[in-house]
Tab-separated table of C-alpha atoms in Angstrom:
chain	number	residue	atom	x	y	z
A	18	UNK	CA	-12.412	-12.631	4.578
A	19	UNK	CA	-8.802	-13.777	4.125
A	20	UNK	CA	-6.399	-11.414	6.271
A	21	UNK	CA	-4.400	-11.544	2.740
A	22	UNK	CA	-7.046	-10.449	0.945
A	23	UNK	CA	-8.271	-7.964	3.196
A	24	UNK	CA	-4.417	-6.354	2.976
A	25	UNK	CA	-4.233	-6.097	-0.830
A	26	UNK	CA	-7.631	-4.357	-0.793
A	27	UNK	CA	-6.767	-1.839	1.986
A	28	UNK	CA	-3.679	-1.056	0.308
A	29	UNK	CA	-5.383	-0.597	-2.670
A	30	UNK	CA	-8.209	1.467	-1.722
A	31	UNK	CA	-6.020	3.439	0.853
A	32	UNK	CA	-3.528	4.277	-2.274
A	33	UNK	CA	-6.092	5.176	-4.698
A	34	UNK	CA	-7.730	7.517	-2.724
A	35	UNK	CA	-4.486	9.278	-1.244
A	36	UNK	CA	-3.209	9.310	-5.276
A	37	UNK	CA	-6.725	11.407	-6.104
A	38	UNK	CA	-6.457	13.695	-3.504
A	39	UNK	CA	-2.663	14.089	-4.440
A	40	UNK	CA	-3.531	14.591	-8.243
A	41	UNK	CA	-2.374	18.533	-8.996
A	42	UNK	CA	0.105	18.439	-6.516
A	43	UNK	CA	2.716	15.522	-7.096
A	44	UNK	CA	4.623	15.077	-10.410
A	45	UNK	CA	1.772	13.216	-12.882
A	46	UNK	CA	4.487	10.141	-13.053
A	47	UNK	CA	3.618	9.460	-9.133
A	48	UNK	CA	0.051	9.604	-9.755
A	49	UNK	CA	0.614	6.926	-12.857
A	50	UNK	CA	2.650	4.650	-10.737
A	51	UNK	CA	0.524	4.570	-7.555
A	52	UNK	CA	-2.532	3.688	-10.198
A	53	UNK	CA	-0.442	1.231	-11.545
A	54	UNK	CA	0.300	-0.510	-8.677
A	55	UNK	CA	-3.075	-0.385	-7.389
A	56	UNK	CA	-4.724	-1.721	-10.711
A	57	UNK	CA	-1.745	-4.793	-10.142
A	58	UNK	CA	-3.319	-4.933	-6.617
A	59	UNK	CA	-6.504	-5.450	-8.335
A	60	UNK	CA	-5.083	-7.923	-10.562
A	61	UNK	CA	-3.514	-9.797	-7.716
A	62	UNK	CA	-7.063	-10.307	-5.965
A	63	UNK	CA	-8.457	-12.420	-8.537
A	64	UNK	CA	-5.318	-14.509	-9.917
A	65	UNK	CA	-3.267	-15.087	-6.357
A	66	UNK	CA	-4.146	-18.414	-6.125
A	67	UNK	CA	-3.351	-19.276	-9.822
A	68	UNK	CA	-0.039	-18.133	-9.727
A	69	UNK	CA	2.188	-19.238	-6.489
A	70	UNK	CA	4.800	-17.012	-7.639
A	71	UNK	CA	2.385	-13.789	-7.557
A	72	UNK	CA	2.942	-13.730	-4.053
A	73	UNK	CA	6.270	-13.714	-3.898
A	74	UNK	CA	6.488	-10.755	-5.877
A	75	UNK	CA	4.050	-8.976	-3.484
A	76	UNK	CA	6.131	-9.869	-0.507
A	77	UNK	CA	8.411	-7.811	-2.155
A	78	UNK	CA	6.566	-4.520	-3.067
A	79	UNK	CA	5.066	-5.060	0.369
A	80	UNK	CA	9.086	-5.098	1.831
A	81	UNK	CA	9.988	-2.079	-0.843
A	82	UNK	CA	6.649	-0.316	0.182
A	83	UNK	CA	7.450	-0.241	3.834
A	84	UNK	CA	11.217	0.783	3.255
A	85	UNK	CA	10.681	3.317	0.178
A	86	UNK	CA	8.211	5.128	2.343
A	87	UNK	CA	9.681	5.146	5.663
A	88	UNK	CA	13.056	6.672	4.052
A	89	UNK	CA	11.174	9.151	1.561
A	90	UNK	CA	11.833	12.931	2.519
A	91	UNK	CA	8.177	13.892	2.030
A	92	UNK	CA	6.388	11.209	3.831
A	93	UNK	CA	8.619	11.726	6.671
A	94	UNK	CA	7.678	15.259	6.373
A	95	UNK	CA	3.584	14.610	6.456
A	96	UNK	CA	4.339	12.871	9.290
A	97	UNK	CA	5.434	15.583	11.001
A	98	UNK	CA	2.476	17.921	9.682
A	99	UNK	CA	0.022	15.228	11.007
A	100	UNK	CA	-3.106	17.139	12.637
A	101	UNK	CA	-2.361	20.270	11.331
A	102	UNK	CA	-5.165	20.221	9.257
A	103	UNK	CA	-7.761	17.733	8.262
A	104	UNK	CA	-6.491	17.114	4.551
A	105	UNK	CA	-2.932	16.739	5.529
A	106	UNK	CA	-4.266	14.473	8.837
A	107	UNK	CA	-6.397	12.228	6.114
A	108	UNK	CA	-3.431	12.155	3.633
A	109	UNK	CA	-1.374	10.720	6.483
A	110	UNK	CA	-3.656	8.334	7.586
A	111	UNK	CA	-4.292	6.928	4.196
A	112	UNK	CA	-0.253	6.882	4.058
A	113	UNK	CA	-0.179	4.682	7.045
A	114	UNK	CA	-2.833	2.182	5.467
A	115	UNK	CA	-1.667	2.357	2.114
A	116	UNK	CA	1.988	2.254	3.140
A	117	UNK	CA	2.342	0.360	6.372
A	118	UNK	CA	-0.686	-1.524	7.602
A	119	UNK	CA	-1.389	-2.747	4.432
A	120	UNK	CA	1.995	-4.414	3.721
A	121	UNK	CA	2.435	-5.613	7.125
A	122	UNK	CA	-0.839	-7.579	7.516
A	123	UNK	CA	0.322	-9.504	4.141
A	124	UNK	CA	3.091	-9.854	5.050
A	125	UNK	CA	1.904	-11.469	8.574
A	126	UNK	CA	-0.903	-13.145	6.244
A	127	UNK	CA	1.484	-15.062	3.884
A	128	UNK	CA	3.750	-15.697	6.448
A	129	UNK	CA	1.018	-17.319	8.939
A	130	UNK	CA	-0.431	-19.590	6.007
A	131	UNK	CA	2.980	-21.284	5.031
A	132	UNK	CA	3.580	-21.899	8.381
A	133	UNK	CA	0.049	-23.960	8.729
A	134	UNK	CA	1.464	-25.790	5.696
């Protein structure tokens, strides 16, 4: 499988399950715009190689993901809680996939196959 692809679907799965298990406990509008962005993930899967300009615009929200998180108040704070029990543990695990694995490996992916162009 395509290191890109493999990075849009960890993200995506890695967000969708940390938005369930986050459903009665974040504001709802979270919850809608991590589904959101994991249906676009979706999307992107099937119509990145139609549209050259689709992964720009994931470059981006892969840059935004990485900052956004790493400066939010409450993911710094789960950080800190990691292994003090096994739901916070998972949560922060899927919050490293979701949030920095994910985006890094496409942004390594995109970057490695314009350079073999």
């Amino acid at each position: 499988m395509k290191l890109i692809y493999f990075s849009l679907i960890l993200t995506a799965i890695s967000l969708l399950i940390g938005s369930i298990m986050l459903l009665n406990l974040v504001p709802r509008i979270l919850t809608i715009g991590t589904l959101a962005i994991v249906a676009f993930l979706i999307i992107s899967l099937f119509t990145i190689n139609k549209y050259a300009v689709l992964k720009y615009i994931l470059l981006i929200l892969a840059i935004l993901a990485i900052i956004i998180s790493s400066s939010s108040k409450a993911h710094i704070q789960a950080f800190r809680e990691f292994g003090q029990s096994l739901y916070i543990t998972t949560l922060d695990i899927l919050m490293i996939l979701g949030f920095y694995v994910g985006p890094i490996l496409y942004i390594v992916a995109l970057f490695r196959d314009n350079l073999k162009k």
